[in-house]
Short mmCIF file of N, CA and C in Angstrom, two decimals:
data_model
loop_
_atom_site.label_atom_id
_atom_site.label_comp_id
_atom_site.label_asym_id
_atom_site.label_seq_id
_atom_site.Cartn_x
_atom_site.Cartn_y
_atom_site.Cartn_z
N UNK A 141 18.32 7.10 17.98
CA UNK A 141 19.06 5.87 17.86
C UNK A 141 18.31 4.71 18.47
N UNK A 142 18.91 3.43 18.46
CA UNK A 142 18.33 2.24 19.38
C UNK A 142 17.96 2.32 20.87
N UNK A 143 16.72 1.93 21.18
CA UNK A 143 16.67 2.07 22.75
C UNK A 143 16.24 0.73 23.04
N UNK A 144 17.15 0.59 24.43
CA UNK A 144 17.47 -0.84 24.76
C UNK A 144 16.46 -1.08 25.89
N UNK A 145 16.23 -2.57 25.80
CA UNK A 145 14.93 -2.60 26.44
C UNK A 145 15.49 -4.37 27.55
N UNK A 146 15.74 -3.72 28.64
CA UNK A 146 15.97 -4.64 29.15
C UNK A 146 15.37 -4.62 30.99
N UNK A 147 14.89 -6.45 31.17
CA UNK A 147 13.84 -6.58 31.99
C UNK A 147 15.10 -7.89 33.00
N UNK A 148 14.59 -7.69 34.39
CA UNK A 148 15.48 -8.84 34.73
C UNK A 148 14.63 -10.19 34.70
N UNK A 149 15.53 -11.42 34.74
CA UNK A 149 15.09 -12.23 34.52
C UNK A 149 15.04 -12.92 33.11
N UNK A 150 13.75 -13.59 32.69
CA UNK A 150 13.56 -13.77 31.27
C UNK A 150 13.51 -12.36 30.27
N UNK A 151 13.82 -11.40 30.39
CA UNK A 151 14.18 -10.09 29.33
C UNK A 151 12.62 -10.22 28.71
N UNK A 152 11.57 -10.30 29.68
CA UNK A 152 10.23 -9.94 28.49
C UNK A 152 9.60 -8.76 29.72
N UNK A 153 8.46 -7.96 28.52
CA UNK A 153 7.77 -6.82 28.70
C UNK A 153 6.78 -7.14 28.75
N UNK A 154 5.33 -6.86 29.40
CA UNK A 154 4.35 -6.91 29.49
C UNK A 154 3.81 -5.61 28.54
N UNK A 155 4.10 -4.49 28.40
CA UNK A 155 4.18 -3.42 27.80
C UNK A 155 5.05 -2.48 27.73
N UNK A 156 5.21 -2.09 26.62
CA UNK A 156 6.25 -0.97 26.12
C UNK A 156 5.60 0.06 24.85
N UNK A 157 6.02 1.35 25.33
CA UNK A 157 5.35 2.18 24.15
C UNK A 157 6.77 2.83 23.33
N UNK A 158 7.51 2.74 22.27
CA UNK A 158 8.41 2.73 21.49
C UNK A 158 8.31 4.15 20.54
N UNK A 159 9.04 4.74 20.61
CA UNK A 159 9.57 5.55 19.10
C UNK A 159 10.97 5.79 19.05
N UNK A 160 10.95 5.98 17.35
CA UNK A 160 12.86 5.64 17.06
C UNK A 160 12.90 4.16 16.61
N UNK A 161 14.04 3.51 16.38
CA UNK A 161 14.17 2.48 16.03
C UNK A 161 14.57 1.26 17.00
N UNK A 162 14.18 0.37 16.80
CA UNK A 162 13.98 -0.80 17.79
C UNK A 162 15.00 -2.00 16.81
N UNK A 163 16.50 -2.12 17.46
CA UNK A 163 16.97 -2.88 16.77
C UNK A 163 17.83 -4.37 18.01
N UNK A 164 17.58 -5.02 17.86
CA UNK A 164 17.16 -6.27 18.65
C UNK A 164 18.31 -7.59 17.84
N UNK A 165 19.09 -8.33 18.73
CA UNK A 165 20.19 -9.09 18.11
C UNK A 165 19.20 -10.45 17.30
N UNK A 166 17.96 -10.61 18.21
CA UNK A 166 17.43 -11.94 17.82
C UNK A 166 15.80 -11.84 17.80
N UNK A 167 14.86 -12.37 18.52
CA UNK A 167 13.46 -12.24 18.13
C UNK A 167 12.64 -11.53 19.14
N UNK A 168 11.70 -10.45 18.65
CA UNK A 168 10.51 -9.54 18.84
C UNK A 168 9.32 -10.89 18.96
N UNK A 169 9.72 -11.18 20.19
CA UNK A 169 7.82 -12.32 20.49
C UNK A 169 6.73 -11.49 20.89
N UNK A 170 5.66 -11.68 20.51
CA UNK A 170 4.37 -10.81 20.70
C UNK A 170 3.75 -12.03 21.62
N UNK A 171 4.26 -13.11 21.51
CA UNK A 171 3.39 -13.94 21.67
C UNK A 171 2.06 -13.81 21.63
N UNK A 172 1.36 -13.61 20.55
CA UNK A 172 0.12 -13.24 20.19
C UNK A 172 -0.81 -11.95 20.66
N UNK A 173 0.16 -11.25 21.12
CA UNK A 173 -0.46 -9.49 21.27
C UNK A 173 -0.49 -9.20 20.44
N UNK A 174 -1.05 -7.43 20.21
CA UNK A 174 -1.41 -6.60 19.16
C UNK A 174 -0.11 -5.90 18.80
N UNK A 175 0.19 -5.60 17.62
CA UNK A 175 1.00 -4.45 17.20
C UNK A 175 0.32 -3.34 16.94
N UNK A 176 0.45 -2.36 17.76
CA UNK A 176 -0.49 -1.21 17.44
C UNK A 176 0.36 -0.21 16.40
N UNK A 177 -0.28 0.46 15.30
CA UNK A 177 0.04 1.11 14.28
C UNK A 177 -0.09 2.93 14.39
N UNK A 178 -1.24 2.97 14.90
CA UNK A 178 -2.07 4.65 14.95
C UNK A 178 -1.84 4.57 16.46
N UNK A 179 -2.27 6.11 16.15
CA UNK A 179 -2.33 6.81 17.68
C UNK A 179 -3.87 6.29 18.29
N UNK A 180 -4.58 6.13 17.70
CA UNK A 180 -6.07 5.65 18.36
C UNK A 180 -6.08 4.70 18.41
N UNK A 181 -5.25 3.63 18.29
CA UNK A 181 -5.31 2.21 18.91
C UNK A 181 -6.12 1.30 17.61
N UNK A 182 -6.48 1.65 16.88
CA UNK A 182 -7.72 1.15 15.70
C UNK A 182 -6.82 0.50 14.69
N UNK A 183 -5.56 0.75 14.52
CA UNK A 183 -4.48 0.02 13.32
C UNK A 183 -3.67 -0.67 13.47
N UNK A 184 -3.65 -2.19 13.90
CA UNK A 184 -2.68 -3.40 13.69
C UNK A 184 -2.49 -4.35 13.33
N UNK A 185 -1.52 -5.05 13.67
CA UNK A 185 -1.36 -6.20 13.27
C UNK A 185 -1.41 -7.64 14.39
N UNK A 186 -2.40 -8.57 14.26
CA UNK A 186 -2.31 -9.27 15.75
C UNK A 186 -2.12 -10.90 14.97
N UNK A 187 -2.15 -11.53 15.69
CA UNK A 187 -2.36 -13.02 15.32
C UNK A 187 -3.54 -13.53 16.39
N UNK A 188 -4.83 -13.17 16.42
CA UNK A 188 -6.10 -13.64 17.41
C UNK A 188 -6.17 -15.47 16.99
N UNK A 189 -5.78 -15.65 15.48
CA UNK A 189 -5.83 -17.35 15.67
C UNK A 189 -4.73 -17.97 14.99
N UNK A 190 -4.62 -19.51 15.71
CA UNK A 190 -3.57 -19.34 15.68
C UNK A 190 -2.86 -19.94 14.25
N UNK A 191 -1.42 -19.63 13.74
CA UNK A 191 -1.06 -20.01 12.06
C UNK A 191 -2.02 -18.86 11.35
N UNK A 192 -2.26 -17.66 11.64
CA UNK A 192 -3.25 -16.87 11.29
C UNK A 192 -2.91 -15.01 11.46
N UNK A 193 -2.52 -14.35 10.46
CA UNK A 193 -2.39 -12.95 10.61
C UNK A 193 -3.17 -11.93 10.10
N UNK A 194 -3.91 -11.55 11.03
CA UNK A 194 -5.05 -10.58 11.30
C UNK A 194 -4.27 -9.19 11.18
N UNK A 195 -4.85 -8.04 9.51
CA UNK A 195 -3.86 -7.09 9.70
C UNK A 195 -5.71 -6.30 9.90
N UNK A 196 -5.59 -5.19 10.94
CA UNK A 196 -6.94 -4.43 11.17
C UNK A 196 -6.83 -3.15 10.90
N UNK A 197 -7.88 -2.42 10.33
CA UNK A 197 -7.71 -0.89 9.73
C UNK A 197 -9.69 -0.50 10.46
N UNK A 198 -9.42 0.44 11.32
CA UNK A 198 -10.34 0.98 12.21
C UNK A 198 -11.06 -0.13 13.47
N UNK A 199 -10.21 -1.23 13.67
CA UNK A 199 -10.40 -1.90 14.34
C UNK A 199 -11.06 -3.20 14.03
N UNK A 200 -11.31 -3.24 12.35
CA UNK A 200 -11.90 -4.09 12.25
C UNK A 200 -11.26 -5.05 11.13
N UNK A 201 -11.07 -6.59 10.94
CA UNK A 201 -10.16 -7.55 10.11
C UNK A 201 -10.10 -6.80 8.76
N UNK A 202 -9.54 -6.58 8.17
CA UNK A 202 -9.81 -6.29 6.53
C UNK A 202 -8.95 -7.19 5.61
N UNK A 203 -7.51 -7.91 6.08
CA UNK A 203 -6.93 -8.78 5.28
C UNK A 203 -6.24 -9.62 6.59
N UNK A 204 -6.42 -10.91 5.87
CA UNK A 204 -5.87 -12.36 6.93
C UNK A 204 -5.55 -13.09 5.93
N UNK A 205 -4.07 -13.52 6.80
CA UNK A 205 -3.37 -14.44 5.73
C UNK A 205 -3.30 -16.08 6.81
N UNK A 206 -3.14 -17.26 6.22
CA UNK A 206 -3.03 -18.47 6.86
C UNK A 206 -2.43 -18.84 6.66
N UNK A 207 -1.43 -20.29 7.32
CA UNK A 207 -0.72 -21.17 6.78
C UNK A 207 -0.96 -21.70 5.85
N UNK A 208 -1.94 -22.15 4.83
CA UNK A 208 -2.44 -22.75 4.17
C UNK A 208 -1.91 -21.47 2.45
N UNK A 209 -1.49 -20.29 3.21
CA UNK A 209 -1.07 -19.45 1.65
C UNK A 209 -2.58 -18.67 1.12
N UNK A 210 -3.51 -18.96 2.30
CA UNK A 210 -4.51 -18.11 1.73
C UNK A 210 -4.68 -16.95 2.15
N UNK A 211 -5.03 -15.95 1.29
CA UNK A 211 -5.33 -14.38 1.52
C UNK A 211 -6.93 -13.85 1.61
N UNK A 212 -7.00 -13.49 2.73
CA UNK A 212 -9.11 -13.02 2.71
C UNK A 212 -8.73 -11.23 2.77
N UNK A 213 -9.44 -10.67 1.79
CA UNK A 213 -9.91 -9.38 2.22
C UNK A 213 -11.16 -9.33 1.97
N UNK A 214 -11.48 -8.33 3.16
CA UNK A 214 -12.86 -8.15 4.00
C UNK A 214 -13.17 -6.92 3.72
N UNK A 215 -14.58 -6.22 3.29
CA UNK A 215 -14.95 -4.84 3.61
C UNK A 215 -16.24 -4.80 4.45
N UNK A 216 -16.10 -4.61 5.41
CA UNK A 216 -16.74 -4.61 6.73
C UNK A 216 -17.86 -3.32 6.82
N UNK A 217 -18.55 -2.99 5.32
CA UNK A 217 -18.85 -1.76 5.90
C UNK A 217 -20.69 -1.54 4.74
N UNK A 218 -21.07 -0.88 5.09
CA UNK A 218 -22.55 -0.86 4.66
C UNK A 218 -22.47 -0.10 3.17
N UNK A 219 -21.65 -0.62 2.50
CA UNK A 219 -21.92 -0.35 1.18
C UNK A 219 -22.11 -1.20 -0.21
N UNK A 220 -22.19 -1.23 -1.45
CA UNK A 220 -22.08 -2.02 -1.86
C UNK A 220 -20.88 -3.27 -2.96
N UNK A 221 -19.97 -2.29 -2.13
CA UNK A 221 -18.37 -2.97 -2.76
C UNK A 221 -18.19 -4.20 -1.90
N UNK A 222 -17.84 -5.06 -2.47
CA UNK A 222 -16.79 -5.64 -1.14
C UNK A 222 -15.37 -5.62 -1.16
N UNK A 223 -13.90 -6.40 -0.89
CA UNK A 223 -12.81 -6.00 -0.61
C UNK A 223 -12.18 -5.97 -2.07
N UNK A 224 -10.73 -5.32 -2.23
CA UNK A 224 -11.06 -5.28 -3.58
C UNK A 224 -9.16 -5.60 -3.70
N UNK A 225 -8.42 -5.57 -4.92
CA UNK A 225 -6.86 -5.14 -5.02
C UNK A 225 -6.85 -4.46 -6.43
N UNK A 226 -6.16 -3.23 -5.90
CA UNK A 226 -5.77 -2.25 -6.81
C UNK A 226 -4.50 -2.67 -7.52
N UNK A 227 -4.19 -2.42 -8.69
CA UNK A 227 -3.09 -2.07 -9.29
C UNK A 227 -2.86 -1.05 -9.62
N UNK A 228 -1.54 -0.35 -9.74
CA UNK A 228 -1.42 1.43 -9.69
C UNK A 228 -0.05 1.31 -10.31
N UNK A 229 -0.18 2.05 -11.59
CA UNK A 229 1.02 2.13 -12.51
C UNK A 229 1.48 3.61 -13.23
N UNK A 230 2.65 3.99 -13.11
CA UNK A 230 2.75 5.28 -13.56
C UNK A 230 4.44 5.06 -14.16
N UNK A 231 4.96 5.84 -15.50
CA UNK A 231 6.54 5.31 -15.47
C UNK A 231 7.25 6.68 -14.64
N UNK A 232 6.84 6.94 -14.27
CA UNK A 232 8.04 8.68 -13.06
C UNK A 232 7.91 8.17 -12.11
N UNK A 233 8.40 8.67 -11.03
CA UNK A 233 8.61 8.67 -9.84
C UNK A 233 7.26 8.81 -9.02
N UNK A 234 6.98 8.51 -7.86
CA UNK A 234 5.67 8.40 -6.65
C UNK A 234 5.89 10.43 -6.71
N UNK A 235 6.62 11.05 -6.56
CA UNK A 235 6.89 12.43 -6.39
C UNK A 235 6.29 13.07 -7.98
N UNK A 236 6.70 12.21 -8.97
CA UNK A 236 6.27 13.17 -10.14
C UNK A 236 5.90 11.83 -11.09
N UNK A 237 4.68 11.36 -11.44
CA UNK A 237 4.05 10.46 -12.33
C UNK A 237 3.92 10.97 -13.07
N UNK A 238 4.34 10.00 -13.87
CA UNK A 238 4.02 10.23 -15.80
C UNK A 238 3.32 9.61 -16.66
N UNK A 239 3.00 9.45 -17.50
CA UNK A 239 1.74 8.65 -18.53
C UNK A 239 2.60 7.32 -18.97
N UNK A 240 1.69 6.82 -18.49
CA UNK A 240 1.81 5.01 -18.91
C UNK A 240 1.94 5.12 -21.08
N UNK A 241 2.41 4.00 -21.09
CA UNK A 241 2.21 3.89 -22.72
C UNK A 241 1.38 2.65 -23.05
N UNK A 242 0.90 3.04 -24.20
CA UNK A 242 0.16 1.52 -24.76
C UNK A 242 0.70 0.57 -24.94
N UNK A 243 0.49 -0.92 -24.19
CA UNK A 243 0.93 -2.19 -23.81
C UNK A 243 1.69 -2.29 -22.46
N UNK A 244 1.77 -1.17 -21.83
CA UNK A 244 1.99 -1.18 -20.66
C UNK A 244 1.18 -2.06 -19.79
N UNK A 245 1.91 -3.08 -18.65
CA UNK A 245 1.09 -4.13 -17.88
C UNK A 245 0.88 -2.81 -16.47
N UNK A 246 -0.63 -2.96 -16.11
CA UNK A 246 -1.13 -2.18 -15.11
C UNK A 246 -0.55 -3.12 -13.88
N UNK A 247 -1.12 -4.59 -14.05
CA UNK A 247 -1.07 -5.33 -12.61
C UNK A 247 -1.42 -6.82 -13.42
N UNK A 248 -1.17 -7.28 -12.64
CA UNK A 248 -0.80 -9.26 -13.16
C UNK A 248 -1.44 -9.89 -12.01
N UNK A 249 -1.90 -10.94 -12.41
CA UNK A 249 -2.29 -11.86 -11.61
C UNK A 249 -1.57 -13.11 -12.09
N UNK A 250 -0.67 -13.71 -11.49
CA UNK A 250 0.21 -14.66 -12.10
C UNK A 250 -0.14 -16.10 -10.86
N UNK A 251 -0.19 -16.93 -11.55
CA UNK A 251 0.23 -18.45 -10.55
C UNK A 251 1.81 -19.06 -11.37
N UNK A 252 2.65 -19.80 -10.20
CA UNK A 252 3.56 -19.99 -10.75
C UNK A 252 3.48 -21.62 -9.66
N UNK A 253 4.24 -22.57 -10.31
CA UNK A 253 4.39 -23.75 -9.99
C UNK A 253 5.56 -24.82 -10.21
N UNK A 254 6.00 -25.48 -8.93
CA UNK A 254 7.26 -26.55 -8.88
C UNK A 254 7.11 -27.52 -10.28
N UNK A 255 8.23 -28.29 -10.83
CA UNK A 255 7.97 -29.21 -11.79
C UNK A 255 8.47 -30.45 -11.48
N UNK A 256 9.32 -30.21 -10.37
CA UNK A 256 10.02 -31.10 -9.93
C UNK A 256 11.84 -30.85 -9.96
N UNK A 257 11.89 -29.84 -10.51
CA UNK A 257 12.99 -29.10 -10.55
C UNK A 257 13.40 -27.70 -10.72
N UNK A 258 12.32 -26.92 -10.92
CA UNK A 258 12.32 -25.71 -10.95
C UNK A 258 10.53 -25.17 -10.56
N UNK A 259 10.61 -24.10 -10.60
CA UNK A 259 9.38 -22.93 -10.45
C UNK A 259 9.44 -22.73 -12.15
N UNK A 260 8.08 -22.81 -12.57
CA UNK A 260 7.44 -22.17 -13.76
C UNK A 260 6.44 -21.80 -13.44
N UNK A 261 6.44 -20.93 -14.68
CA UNK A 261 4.88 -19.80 -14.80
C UNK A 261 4.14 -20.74 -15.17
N UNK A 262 2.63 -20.27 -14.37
CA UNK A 262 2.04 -20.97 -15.06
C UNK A 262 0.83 -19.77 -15.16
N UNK A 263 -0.57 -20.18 -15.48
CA UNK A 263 -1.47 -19.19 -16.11
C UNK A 263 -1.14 -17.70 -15.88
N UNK A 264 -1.86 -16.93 -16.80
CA UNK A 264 -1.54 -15.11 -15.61
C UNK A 264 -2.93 -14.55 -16.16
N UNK A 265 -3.32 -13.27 -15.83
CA UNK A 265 -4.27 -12.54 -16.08
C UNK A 265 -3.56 -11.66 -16.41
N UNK A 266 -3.27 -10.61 -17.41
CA UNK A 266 -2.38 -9.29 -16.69
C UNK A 266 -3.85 -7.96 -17.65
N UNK A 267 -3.68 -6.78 -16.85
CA UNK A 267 -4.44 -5.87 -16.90
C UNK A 267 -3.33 -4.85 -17.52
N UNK A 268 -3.49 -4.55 -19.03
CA UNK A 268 -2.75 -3.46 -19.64
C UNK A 268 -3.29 -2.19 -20.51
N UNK A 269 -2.56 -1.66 -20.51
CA UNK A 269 -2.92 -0.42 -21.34
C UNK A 269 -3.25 -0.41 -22.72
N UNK A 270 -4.22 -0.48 -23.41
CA UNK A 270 -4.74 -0.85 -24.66
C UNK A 270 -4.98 0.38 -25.83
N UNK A 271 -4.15 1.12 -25.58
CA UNK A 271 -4.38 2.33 -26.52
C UNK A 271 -3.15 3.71 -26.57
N UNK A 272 -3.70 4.71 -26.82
CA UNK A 272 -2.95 5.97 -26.28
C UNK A 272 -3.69 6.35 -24.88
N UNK A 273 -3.55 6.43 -23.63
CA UNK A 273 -3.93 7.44 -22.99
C UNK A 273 -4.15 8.91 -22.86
N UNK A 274 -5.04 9.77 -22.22
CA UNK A 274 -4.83 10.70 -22.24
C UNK A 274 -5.19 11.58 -21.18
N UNK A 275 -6.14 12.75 -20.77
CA UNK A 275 -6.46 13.01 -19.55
C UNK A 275 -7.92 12.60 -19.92
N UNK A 276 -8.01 12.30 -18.74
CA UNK A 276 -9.72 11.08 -18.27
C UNK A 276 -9.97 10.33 -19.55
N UNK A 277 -8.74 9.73 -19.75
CA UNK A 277 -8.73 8.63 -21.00
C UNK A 277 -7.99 7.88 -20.67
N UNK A 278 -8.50 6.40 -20.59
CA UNK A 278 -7.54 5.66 -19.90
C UNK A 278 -8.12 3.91 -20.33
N UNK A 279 -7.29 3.95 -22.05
CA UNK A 279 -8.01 2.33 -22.63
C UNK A 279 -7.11 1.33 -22.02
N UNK A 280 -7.99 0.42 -21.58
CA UNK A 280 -7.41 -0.88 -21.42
C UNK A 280 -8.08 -2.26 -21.71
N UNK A 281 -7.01 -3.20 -21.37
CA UNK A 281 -7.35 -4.55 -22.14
C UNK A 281 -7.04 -5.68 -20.60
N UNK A 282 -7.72 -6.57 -20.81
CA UNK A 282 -7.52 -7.97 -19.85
C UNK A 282 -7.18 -9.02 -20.79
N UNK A 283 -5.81 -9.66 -20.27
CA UNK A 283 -5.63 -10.79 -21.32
C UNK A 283 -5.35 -11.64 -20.34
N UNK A 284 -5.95 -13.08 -21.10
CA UNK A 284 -5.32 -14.26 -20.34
C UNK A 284 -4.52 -15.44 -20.96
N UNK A 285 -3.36 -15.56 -20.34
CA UNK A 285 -2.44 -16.63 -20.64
C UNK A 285 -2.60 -17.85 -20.21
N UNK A 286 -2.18 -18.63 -21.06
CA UNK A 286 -1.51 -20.20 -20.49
C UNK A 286 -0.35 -20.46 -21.14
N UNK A 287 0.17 -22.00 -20.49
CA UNK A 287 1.18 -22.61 -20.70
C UNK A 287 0.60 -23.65 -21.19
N UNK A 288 0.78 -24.44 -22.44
CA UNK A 288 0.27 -25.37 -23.00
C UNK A 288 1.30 -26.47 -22.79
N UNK A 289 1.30 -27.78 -22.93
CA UNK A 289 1.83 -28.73 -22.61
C UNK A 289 2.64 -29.36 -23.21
N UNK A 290 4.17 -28.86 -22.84
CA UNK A 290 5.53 -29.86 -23.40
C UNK A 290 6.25 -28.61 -23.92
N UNK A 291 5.60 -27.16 -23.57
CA UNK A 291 5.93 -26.06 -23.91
C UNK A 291 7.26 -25.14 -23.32
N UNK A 292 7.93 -25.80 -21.99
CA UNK A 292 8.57 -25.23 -21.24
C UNK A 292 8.53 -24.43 -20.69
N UNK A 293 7.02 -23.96 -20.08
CA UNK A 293 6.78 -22.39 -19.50
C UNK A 293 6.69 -21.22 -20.04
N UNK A 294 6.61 -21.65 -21.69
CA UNK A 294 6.14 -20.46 -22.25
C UNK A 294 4.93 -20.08 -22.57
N UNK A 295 4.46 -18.89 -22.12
CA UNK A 295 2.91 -18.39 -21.79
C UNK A 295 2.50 -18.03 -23.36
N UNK A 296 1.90 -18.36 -23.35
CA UNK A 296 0.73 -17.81 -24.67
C UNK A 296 -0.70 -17.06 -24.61
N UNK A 297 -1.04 -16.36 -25.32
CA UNK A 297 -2.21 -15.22 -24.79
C UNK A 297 -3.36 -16.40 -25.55
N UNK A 298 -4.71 -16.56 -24.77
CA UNK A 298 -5.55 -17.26 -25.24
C UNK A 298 -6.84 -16.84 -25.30
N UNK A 299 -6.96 -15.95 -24.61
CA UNK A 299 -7.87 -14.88 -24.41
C UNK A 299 -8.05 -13.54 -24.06
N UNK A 300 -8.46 -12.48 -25.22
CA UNK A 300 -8.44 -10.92 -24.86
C UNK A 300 -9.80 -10.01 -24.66
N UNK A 301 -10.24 -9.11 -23.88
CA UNK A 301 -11.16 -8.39 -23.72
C UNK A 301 -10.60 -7.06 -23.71
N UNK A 302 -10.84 -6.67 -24.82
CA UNK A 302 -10.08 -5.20 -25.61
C UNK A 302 -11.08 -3.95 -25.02
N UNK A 303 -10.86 -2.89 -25.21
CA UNK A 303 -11.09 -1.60 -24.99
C UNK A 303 -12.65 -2.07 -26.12
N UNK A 304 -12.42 -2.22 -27.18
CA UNK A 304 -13.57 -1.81 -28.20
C UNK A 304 -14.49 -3.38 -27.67
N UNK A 305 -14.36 -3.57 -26.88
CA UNK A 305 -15.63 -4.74 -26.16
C UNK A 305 -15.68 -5.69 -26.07
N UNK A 306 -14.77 -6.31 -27.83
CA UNK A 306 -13.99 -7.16 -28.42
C UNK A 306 -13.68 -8.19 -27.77
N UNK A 307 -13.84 -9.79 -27.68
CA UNK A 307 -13.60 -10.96 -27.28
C UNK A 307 -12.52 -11.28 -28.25
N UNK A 308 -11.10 -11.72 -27.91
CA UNK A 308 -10.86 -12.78 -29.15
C UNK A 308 -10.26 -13.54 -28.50
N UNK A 309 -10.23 -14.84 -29.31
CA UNK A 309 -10.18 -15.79 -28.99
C UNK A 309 -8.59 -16.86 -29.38
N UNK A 310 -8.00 -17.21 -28.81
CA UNK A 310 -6.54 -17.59 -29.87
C UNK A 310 -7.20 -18.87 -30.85
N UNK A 311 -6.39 -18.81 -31.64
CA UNK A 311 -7.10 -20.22 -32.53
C UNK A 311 -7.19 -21.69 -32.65
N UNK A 312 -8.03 -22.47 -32.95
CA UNK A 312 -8.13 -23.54 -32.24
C UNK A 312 -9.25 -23.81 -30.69
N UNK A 313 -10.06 -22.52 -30.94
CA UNK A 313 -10.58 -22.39 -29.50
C UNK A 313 -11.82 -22.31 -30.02
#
């Protein structure tokens, strides 16, 4: 159950080591300490600067987010990838996955934007399934949308890179 954590005075901790659930009427201040994740101390979450969240995996930055809405991932390591984002699509359950179908969207990359009265879509990338799948068969397609102008936020495909290598192009382009 909840374990209560109380200090005299201003009610703060210099340290506390926690298991079970930690349920609290109002705010968890770190004031800029670590949240430690693993048992080896190597997995958290800190804020080292400040308007700035530093999430670390073996001790070292791998994704930081800013006030500014920007996202950095980092691969910190002697190979030749650098940081990357997966998309991962299956229609069953995480316990029992099943085969995607053709035109299935893998993962999207969408921007969306104020008009002055609402949020609209605006461009997307989306990464889909371009065929039948099968085992170690797996066609896909990259398409890219826009919103053309006076259109009301409706996306139109303007560009495709198909399984067969295939560029096309929408028309007028």
């Amino acid at each position: 159950g909840p374990i209560p954590i109380t200090t005299p005075g201003d009610n703060s901790v210099t340290s506390a080591k926690l298991s079970g659930n930690l349920v609290t009427p109002g705010t968890l201040d770190m004031n800029g300490q670590e949240l430690i994740l693993d048992a080896d101390a190597d997995t958290s979450i800190t804020a080292d600067t400040d308007d700035q969240i530093d999430f670390k995996c073996a001790g070292l930055d791998t994704i930081q987010m800013n006030k500014f809405g920007q996202i950095k991932h980092t691969r910190d390591s002697a190979t030749t990838f650098g940081g990357s984002v997966s998309f991962i699509h299956q229609r069953g359950t995480i316990a029992s996955p099943s085969i995607v179908n053709s035109g299935d969207t893998i993962g999207m990359i969408q921007s969306t934007a104020y008009d002055g009265t609402a949020y609209l879509d605006g461009a997307r990338i989306l990464f889909q399934v371009d065929g039948t799948p099968g085992d170690d068969d797996m066609p896909t397609r990259i398409v890219f949308q826009t919103t053309a102008d006076g259109t009301a936020g409706t996306l139109a495909e303007v560009m495709r890179l198909g399984n067969d290598k295939n560029v096309t192009m929408a028309s007028g382009l």
